[in-house]
Amino acid sequence: GESVGLHLPTLSVQEGDNSIINCAYSNSASDYFIWYKQESGKGPQFIIDIRSNMDKRQGQRVTVLLNKTVKHLSLQIAATQPGDSAVYFCAEIRHSGGYQKVTFGTGTKLQVIP
Amino acid sequence: NAGVTQTPKFQVLKTGQSMTLQCAQDMNHEYMSWYRQDPGMGLRLIHYSVGAGITDQGEVPNGYNVSRSTTEDFPLRLLSAAPSQTSVYFCASSYWVGETQYFGPGTRLLVL
């Protein structure tokens, strides 16, 4: 069936190192993808998105890569900081009838070691 | 802008009680939605609205009602709470369908 999942439930990274969080999806009929960051006790916060007609997009310290051939999405965080500690979700968004069907992964917890 | 706001932050109910979770946004977004978040299951869509006066069901609508009398507000009603509705509820909004959704801080609901 359709699914959006994450390879690693928990990722521990040393402060200053780069982090890579991965996501696999199974539905190729999607419009775009979003990475969200969710800190404890808070709602998901938009980080970066990428349209299905792109393969790379960069933001401030973050880069999202989309490989449609293998249906894989990744989030790269450069120079990881303690404030980056959170759960990261990938989300697949596509139009379905009159609404946007959003499928969220279960999340990867990023732990930054000082 | 305040963005998306939700009240209350936390609520305890007894089985059978009713309550309304409030959601408001000041970004003039047409699209609003309600999700519930449960451990190991990600976010699941309960109800959504594409504009004032228009609502529809999402993936898990049973036990919940919504209305959209204004662009700004999108309350979620539990008519008769059940323990299975214990969850964290998030309201989200976006300018239109297919655009990035912005989430509120969530309401933590415990049904005893």
PDB file of C-alpha atoms in Angstrom:
ATOM      1  CA  GLY A   1       0.000   0.000   0.000  1.00  0.00           C
ATOM      2  CA  GLU A   2       0.926   3.632   0.071  1.00  0.00           C
ATOM      3  CA  SER A   3       3.400   4.543   2.743  1.00  0.00           C
ATOM      4  CA  VAL A   4       5.955   7.058   3.747  1.00  0.00           C
ATOM      5  CA  GLY A   5       8.513   5.713   6.147  1.00  0.00           C
ATOM      6  CA  LEU A   6      11.829   6.467   7.734  1.00  0.00           C
ATOM      7  CA  HIS A   7      14.821   4.157   7.801  1.00  0.00           C
ATOM      8  CA  LEU A   8      16.108   5.127  11.268  1.00  0.00           C
ATOM      9  CA  PRO A   9      13.900   5.819  14.262  1.00  0.00           C
ATOM     10  CA  THR A  10      16.727   7.468  16.263  1.00  0.00           C
ATOM     11  CA  LEU A  11      19.846   9.238  15.068  1.00  0.00           C
ATOM     12  CA  SER A  12      22.602  10.446  17.404  1.00  0.00           C
ATOM     13  CA  VAL A  13      25.012  13.016  16.025  1.00  0.00           C
ATOM     14  CA  GLN A  14      27.936  14.883  17.522  1.00  0.00           C
ATOM     15  CA  GLU A  15      27.520  18.640  17.663  1.00  0.00           C
ATOM     16  CA  GLY A  16      29.116  20.219  14.612  1.00  0.00           C
ATOM     17  CA  ASP A  17      28.792  17.125  12.450  1.00  0.00           C
ATOM     18  CA  ASN A  18      26.408  16.826   9.542  1.00  0.00           C
ATOM     19  CA  SER A  19      23.147  14.896   9.937  1.00  0.00           C
ATOM     20  CA  ILE A  20      21.345  12.914   7.293  1.00  0.00           C
ATOM     21  CA  ILE A  21      17.784  11.771   7.842  1.00  0.00           C
ATOM     22  CA  ASN A  22      16.260   9.459   5.277  1.00  0.00           C
ATOM     23  CA  CYS A  23      12.749   8.767   4.111  1.00  0.00           C
ATOM     24  CA  ALA A  24      11.333   6.203   1.690  1.00  0.00           C
ATOM     25  CA  TYR A  25       8.013   6.623  -0.059  1.00  0.00           C
ATOM     26  CA  SER A  26       6.008   4.270  -2.201  1.00  0.00           C
ATOM     27  CA  ASN A  27       3.555   6.502  -4.063  1.00  0.00           C
ATOM     28  CA  SER A  28       5.083   8.074  -7.147  1.00  0.00           C
ATOM     29  CA  ALA A  29       1.930  10.146  -7.880  1.00  0.00           C
ATOM     30  CA  SER A  30       2.840  12.896  -5.443  1.00  0.00           C
ATOM     31  CA  ASP A  31       3.028  16.659  -5.886  1.00  0.00           C
ATOM     32  CA  TYR A  32       5.724  17.467  -3.429  1.00  0.00           C
ATOM     33  CA  PHE A  33       7.402  16.614  -0.178  1.00  0.00           C
ATOM     34  CA  ILE A  34       7.953  18.483   3.050  1.00  0.00           C
ATOM     35  CA  TRP A  35      10.248  18.023   5.980  1.00  0.00           C
ATOM     36  CA  TYR A  36       8.876  19.022   9.347  1.00  0.00           C
ATOM     37  CA  LYS A  37      10.657  19.417  12.670  1.00  0.00           C
ATOM     38  CA  GLN A  38       8.738  18.702  15.848  1.00  0.00           C
ATOM     39  CA  GLU A  39      10.188  19.659  19.185  1.00  0.00           C
ATOM     40  CA  SER A  40       8.848  18.080  22.345  1.00  0.00           C
ATOM     41  CA  GLY A  41       5.417  19.420  23.236  1.00  0.00           C
ATOM     42  CA  LYS A  42       5.088  21.505  20.088  1.00  0.00           C
ATOM     43  CA  GLY A  43       3.438  21.216  16.721  1.00  0.00           C
ATOM     44  CA  PRO A  44       5.313  20.282  13.540  1.00  0.00           C
ATOM     45  CA  GLN A  45       7.299  23.159  12.095  1.00  0.00           C
ATOM     46  CA  PHE A  46       7.977  23.507   8.380  1.00  0.00           C
ATOM     47  CA  ILE A  47      11.651  23.202   7.471  1.00  0.00           C
ATOM     48  CA  ILE A  48      11.903  22.825   3.736  1.00  0.00           C
ATOM     49  CA  ASP A  49       9.933  21.439   0.834  1.00  0.00           C
ATOM     50  CA  ILE A  50      10.688  20.146  -2.622  1.00  0.00           C
ATOM     51  CA  ARG A  51       8.491  19.742  -5.672  1.00  0.00           C
ATOM     52  CA  SER A  52       8.395  16.481  -7.554  1.00  0.00           C
ATOM     53  CA  ASN A  53      10.027  18.117 -10.588  1.00  0.00           C
ATOM     54  CA  MET A  54      13.156  18.936  -8.587  1.00  0.00           C
ATOM     55  CA  ASP A  55      15.916  16.741  -7.189  1.00  0.00           C
ATOM     56  CA  LYS A  56      17.620  19.132  -4.790  1.00  0.00           C
ATOM     57  CA  ARG A  57      16.755  22.191  -2.802  1.00  0.00           C
ATOM     58  CA  GLN A  58      18.834  24.098  -0.303  1.00  0.00           C
ATOM     59  CA  GLY A  59      17.913  26.256   2.639  1.00  0.00           C
ATOM     60  CA  GLN A  60      19.841  27.665   5.519  1.00  0.00           C
ATOM     61  CA  ARG A  61      21.976  24.752   6.778  1.00  0.00           C
ATOM     62  CA  VAL A  62      19.493  22.269   5.323  1.00  0.00           C
ATOM     63  CA  THR A  63      19.356  20.472   2.006  1.00  0.00           C
ATOM     64  CA  VAL A  64      16.652  18.152   0.752  1.00  0.00           C
ATOM     65  CA  LEU A  65      17.407  15.580  -1.920  1.00  0.00           C
ATOM     66  CA  LEU A  66      14.763  13.746  -3.895  1.00  0.00           C
ATOM     67  CA  ASN A  67      15.549  10.579  -5.821  1.00  0.00           C
ATOM     68  CA  LYS A  68      12.418   9.626  -7.711  1.00  0.00           C
ATOM     69  CA  THR A  69      14.045   6.576  -9.264  1.00  0.00           C
ATOM     70  CA  VAL A  70      14.302   4.811  -5.926  1.00  0.00           C
ATOM     71  CA  LYS A  71      11.563   6.844  -4.209  1.00  0.00           C
ATOM     72  CA  HIS A  72      13.883   8.239  -1.591  1.00  0.00           C
ATOM     73  CA  LEU A  73      13.978  11.568   0.197  1.00  0.00           C
ATOM     74  CA  SER A  74      16.661  12.834   2.534  1.00  0.00           C
ATOM     75  CA  LEU A  75      17.233  15.814   4.773  1.00  0.00           C
ATOM     76  CA  GLN A  76      20.777  16.960   5.357  1.00  0.00           C
ATOM     77  CA  ILE A  77      21.554  19.296   8.235  1.00  0.00           C
ATOM     78  CA  ALA A  78      24.961  20.937   8.162  1.00  0.00           C
ATOM     79  CA  ALA A  79      26.918  21.653  11.344  1.00  0.00           C
ATOM     80  CA  THR A  80      24.261  20.140  13.598  1.00  0.00           C
ATOM     81  CA  GLN A  81      23.513  22.179  16.702  1.00  0.00           C
ATOM     82  CA  PRO A  82      21.866  21.237  20.025  1.00  0.00           C
ATOM     83  CA  GLY A  83      18.799  23.205  18.931  1.00  0.00           C
ATOM     84  CA  ASP A  84      18.371  20.766  16.070  1.00  0.00           C
ATOM     85  CA  SER A  85      17.421  18.010  18.516  1.00  0.00           C
ATOM     86  CA  ALA A  86      13.853  17.062  17.652  1.00  0.00           C
ATOM     87  CA  VAL A  87      11.757  14.557  15.763  1.00  0.00           C
ATOM     88  CA  TYR A  88      11.844  15.031  12.007  1.00  0.00           C
ATOM     89  CA  PHE A  89       8.977  13.952   9.755  1.00  0.00           C
ATOM     90  CA  CYS A  90       8.872  13.650   6.053  1.00  0.00           C
ATOM     91  CA  ALA A  91       5.496  14.199   4.481  1.00  0.00           C
ATOM     92  CA  GLU A  92       4.241  13.315   1.041  1.00  0.00           C
ATOM     93  CA  ILE A  93       1.571  15.605  -0.358  1.00  0.00           C
ATOM     94  CA  ARG A  94      -0.623  14.963  -3.332  1.00  0.00           C
ATOM     95  CA  HIS A  95      -4.014  16.095  -4.518  1.00  0.00           C
ATOM     96  CA  SER A  96      -6.768  13.535  -3.990  1.00  0.00           C
ATOM     97  CA  GLY A  97     -10.193  14.703  -5.077  1.00  0.00           C
ATOM     98  CA  GLY A  98     -10.791  18.098  -3.518  1.00  0.00           C
ATOM     99  CA  TYR A  99      -8.209  17.965  -0.784  1.00  0.00           C
ATOM    100  CA  GLN A 100      -4.553  17.436  -0.284  1.00  0.00           C
ATOM    101  CA  LYS A 101      -3.709  13.971   0.935  1.00  0.00           C
ATOM    102  CA  VAL A 102      -0.799  14.230   3.296  1.00  0.00           C
ATOM    103  CA  THR A 103       0.955  11.086   4.401  1.00  0.00           C
ATOM    104  CA  PHE A 104       3.364  11.516   7.261  1.00  0.00           C
ATOM    105  CA  GLY A 105       6.175   9.248   8.250  1.00  0.00           C
ATOM    106  CA  THR A 106       6.347   8.150  11.861  1.00  0.00           C
ATOM    107  CA  GLY A 107       9.398  10.317  12.486  1.00  0.00           C
ATOM    108  CA  THR A 108      13.103  10.117  13.238  1.00  0.00           C
ATOM    109  CA  LYS A 109      14.406  11.413  16.520  1.00  0.00           C
ATOM    110  CA  LEU A 110      17.610  13.392  16.148  1.00  0.00           C
ATOM    111  CA  GLN A 111      19.756  13.581  19.253  1.00  0.00           C
ATOM    112  CA  VAL A 112      22.641  16.023  19.206  1.00  0.00           C
ATOM    113  CA  ILE A 113      25.489  15.158  21.522  1.00  0.00           C
ATOM    114  CA  PRO A 114      27.257  18.263  22.885  1.00  0.00           C
TER     115      PRO A 114
ATOM    116  CA  ASN B   1       0.773  37.319  12.866  1.00  0.00           C
ATOM    117  CA  ALA B   2      -0.030  34.826  15.601  1.00  0.00           C
ATOM    118  CA  GLY B   3      -0.184  32.020  13.037  1.00  0.00           C
ATOM    119  CA  VAL B   4      -2.277  29.036  14.062  1.00  0.00           C
ATOM    120  CA  THR B   5      -3.522  29.036  17.642  1.00  0.00           C
ATOM    121  CA  GLN B   6      -5.223  26.227  19.538  1.00  0.00           C
ATOM    122  CA  THR B   7      -7.041  26.072  22.853  1.00  0.00           C
ATOM    123  CA  PRO B   8      -6.978  24.440  25.292  1.00  0.00           C
ATOM    124  CA  LYS B   9      -3.425  23.133  25.519  1.00  0.00           C
ATOM    125  CA  PHE B  10      -4.472  20.221  27.691  1.00  0.00           C
ATOM    126  CA  GLN B  11      -7.819  18.686  28.618  1.00  0.00           C
ATOM    127  CA  VAL B  12      -9.022  15.732  30.670  1.00  0.00           C
ATOM    128  CA  LEU B  13     -12.471  14.339  29.925  1.00  0.00           C
ATOM    129  CA  LYS B  14     -14.577  11.522  31.251  1.00  0.00           C
ATOM    130  CA  THR B  15     -16.064   9.009  28.839  1.00  0.00           C
ATOM    131  CA  GLY B  16     -19.257  10.404  27.357  1.00  0.00           C
ATOM    132  CA  GLN B  17     -18.463  14.061  27.921  1.00  0.00           C
ATOM    133  CA  SER B  18     -18.429  16.510  25.050  1.00  0.00           C
ATOM    134  CA  MET B  19     -16.056  19.319  24.280  1.00  0.00           C
ATOM    135  CA  THR B  20     -14.846  21.616  21.532  1.00  0.00           C
ATOM    136  CA  LEU B  21     -11.231  22.099  20.535  1.00  0.00           C
ATOM    137  CA  GLN B  22     -10.677  25.578  19.201  1.00  0.00           C
ATOM    138  CA  CYS B  23      -8.476  26.497  16.266  1.00  0.00           C
ATOM    139  CA  ALA B  24      -7.914  29.905  14.740  1.00  0.00           C
ATOM    140  CA  GLN B  25      -5.548  31.348  12.141  1.00  0.00           C
ATOM    141  CA  ASP B  26      -4.896  34.951  11.149  1.00  0.00           C
ATOM    142  CA  MET B  27      -3.136  34.307   7.843  1.00  0.00           C
ATOM    143  CA  ASN B  28      -6.287  34.385   5.706  1.00  0.00           C
ATOM    144  CA  HIS B  29      -5.754  30.745   4.774  1.00  0.00           C
ATOM    145  CA  GLU B  30      -8.595  29.014   2.997  1.00  0.00           C
ATOM    146  CA  TYR B  31      -7.552  25.448   3.774  1.00  0.00           C
ATOM    147  CA  MET B  32      -7.720  24.190   7.349  1.00  0.00           C
ATOM    148  CA  SER B  33      -7.494  20.710   8.751  1.00  0.00           C
ATOM    149  CA  TRP B  34      -7.456  18.690  11.938  1.00  0.00           C
ATOM    150  CA  TYR B  35      -5.061  15.849  12.657  1.00  0.00           C
ATOM    151  CA  ARG B  36      -4.543  13.501  15.519  1.00  0.00           C
ATOM    152  CA  GLN B  37      -1.118  12.238  16.442  1.00  0.00           C
ATOM    153  CA  ASP B  38      -0.686   8.885  18.132  1.00  0.00           C
ATOM    154  CA  PRO B  39       2.563   7.074  18.994  1.00  0.00           C
ATOM    155  CA  GLY B  40       3.920   5.061  16.099  1.00  0.00           C
ATOM    156  CA  MET B  41       1.164   6.161  13.714  1.00  0.00           C
ATOM    157  CA  GLY B  42       2.166   9.589  12.520  1.00  0.00           C
ATOM    158  CA  LEU B  43      -0.412  12.278  11.874  1.00  0.00           C
ATOM    159  CA  ARG B  44      -3.840  11.240  10.602  1.00  0.00           C
ATOM    160  CA  LEU B  45      -6.365  13.552   9.008  1.00  0.00           C
ATOM    161  CA  ILE B  46      -9.704  13.857  10.813  1.00  0.00           C
ATOM    162  CA  HIS B  47     -11.582  16.601   8.942  1.00  0.00           C
ATOM    163  CA  TYR B  48     -10.674  19.400   6.613  1.00  0.00           C
ATOM    164  CA  SER B  49     -12.174  22.535   5.119  1.00  0.00           C
ATOM    165  CA  VAL B  50     -11.442  24.328   1.853  1.00  0.00           C
ATOM    166  CA  GLY B  51     -13.221  27.500   2.892  1.00  0.00           C
ATOM    167  CA  ALA B  52     -15.967  28.992   5.028  1.00  0.00           C
ATOM    168  CA  GLY B  53     -19.066  26.840   4.927  1.00  0.00           C
ATOM    169  CA  ILE B  54     -17.288  23.859   3.351  1.00  0.00           C
ATOM    170  CA  THR B  55     -16.063  20.858   5.315  1.00  0.00           C
ATOM    171  CA  ASP B  56     -15.368  17.224   4.545  1.00  0.00           C
ATOM    172  CA  GLN B  57     -14.136  14.045   6.179  1.00  0.00           C
ATOM    173  CA  GLY B  58     -10.566  12.863   6.285  1.00  0.00           C
ATOM    174  CA  GLU B  59      -9.192   9.436   7.141  1.00  0.00           C
ATOM    175  CA  VAL B  60     -10.501   9.078  10.714  1.00  0.00           C
ATOM    176  CA  PRO B  61     -13.656  11.232  11.055  1.00  0.00           C
ATOM    177  CA  ASN B  62     -15.786   9.005  13.313  1.00  0.00           C
ATOM    178  CA  GLY B  63     -16.632  10.611  16.635  1.00  0.00           C
ATOM    179  CA  TYR B  64     -15.746  14.130  15.485  1.00  0.00           C
ATOM    180  CA  ASN B  65     -17.680  17.010  13.976  1.00  0.00           C
ATOM    181  CA  VAL B  66     -16.447  20.259  12.493  1.00  0.00           C
ATOM    182  CA  SER B  67     -17.862  23.505  11.191  1.00  0.00           C
ATOM    183  CA  ARG B  68     -16.354  26.482   9.362  1.00  0.00           C
ATOM    184  CA  SER B  69     -18.491  29.573   9.813  1.00  0.00           C
ATOM    185  CA  THR B  70     -15.586  31.965   9.210  1.00  0.00           C
ATOM    186  CA  THR B  71     -12.272  31.806   7.377  1.00  0.00           C
ATOM    187  CA  GLU B  72     -10.391  32.209  10.656  1.00  0.00           C
ATOM    188  CA  ASP B  73     -11.977  29.555  12.872  1.00  0.00           C
ATOM    189  CA  PHE B  74     -12.236  25.782  12.557  1.00  0.00           C
ATOM    190  CA  PRO B  75     -13.460  24.139  15.775  1.00  0.00           C
ATOM    191  CA  LEU B  76     -13.406  20.381  16.304  1.00  0.00           C
ATOM    192  CA  ARG B  77     -16.189  18.874  18.389  1.00  0.00           C
ATOM    193  CA  LEU B  78     -16.233  15.626  20.299  1.00  0.00           C
ATOM    194  CA  LEU B  79     -19.870  14.816  20.988  1.00  0.00           C
ATOM    195  CA  SER B  80     -19.307  11.844  23.301  1.00  0.00           C
ATOM    196  CA  ALA B  81     -15.679  11.311  24.212  1.00  0.00           C
ATOM    197  CA  ALA B  82     -14.219   7.801  24.249  1.00  0.00           C
ATOM    198  CA  PRO B  83     -10.852   6.588  25.598  1.00  0.00           C
ATOM    199  CA  SER B  84      -9.807   5.832  22.008  1.00  0.00           C
ATOM    200  CA  GLN B  85      -9.864   9.569  21.399  1.00  0.00           C
ATOM    201  CA  THR B  86      -7.007  10.121  23.803  1.00  0.00           C
ATOM    202  CA  SER B  87      -4.442  11.743  21.579  1.00  0.00           C
ATOM    203  CA  VAL B  88      -2.685  14.937  20.631  1.00  0.00           C
ATOM    204  CA  TYR B  89      -4.707  17.038  18.209  1.00  0.00           C
ATOM    205  CA  PHE B  90      -3.169  19.445  15.743  1.00  0.00           C
ATOM    206  CA  CYS B  91      -4.886  22.041  13.654  1.00  0.00           C
ATOM    207  CA  ALA B  92      -3.174  23.167  10.462  1.00  0.00           C
ATOM    208  CA  SER B  93      -3.829  25.717   7.751  1.00  0.00           C
ATOM    209  CA  SER B  94      -2.511  26.600   4.334  1.00  0.00           C
ATOM    210  CA  TYR B  95      -3.258  29.195   1.712  1.00  0.00           C
ATOM    211  CA  TRP B  96      -4.818  26.574  -0.523  1.00  0.00           C
ATOM    212  CA  VAL B  97      -4.901  22.860  -1.236  1.00  0.00           C
ATOM    213  CA  GLY B  98      -1.443  21.579  -2.086  1.00  0.00           C
ATOM    214  CA  GLU B  99       0.377  24.366  -0.312  1.00  0.00           C
ATOM    215  CA  THR B 100       2.507  23.999   2.795  1.00  0.00           C
ATOM    216  CA  GLN B 101       0.479  23.567   5.958  1.00  0.00           C
ATOM    217  CA  TYR B 102       1.346  25.429   9.139  1.00  0.00           C
ATOM    218  CA  PHE B 103       0.530  23.711  12.404  1.00  0.00           C
ATOM    219  CA  GLY B 104      -0.741  24.941  15.733  1.00  0.00           C
ATOM    220  CA  PRO B 105       0.895  23.960  19.037  1.00  0.00           C
ATOM    221  CA  GLY B 106      -1.517  21.107  19.677  1.00  0.00           C
ATOM    222  CA  THR B 107      -4.115  20.083  22.240  1.00  0.00           C
ATOM    223  CA  ARG B 108      -3.369  17.113  24.452  1.00  0.00           C
ATOM    224  CA  LEU B 109      -6.574  15.247  25.259  1.00  0.00           C
ATOM    225  CA  LEU B 110      -6.938  12.514  27.846  1.00  0.00           C
ATOM    226  CA  VAL B 111     -10.226  10.621  28.014  1.00  0.00           C
ATOM    227  CA  LEU B 112     -10.718   8.531  31.142  1.00  0.00           C
TER     228      LEU B 112
END
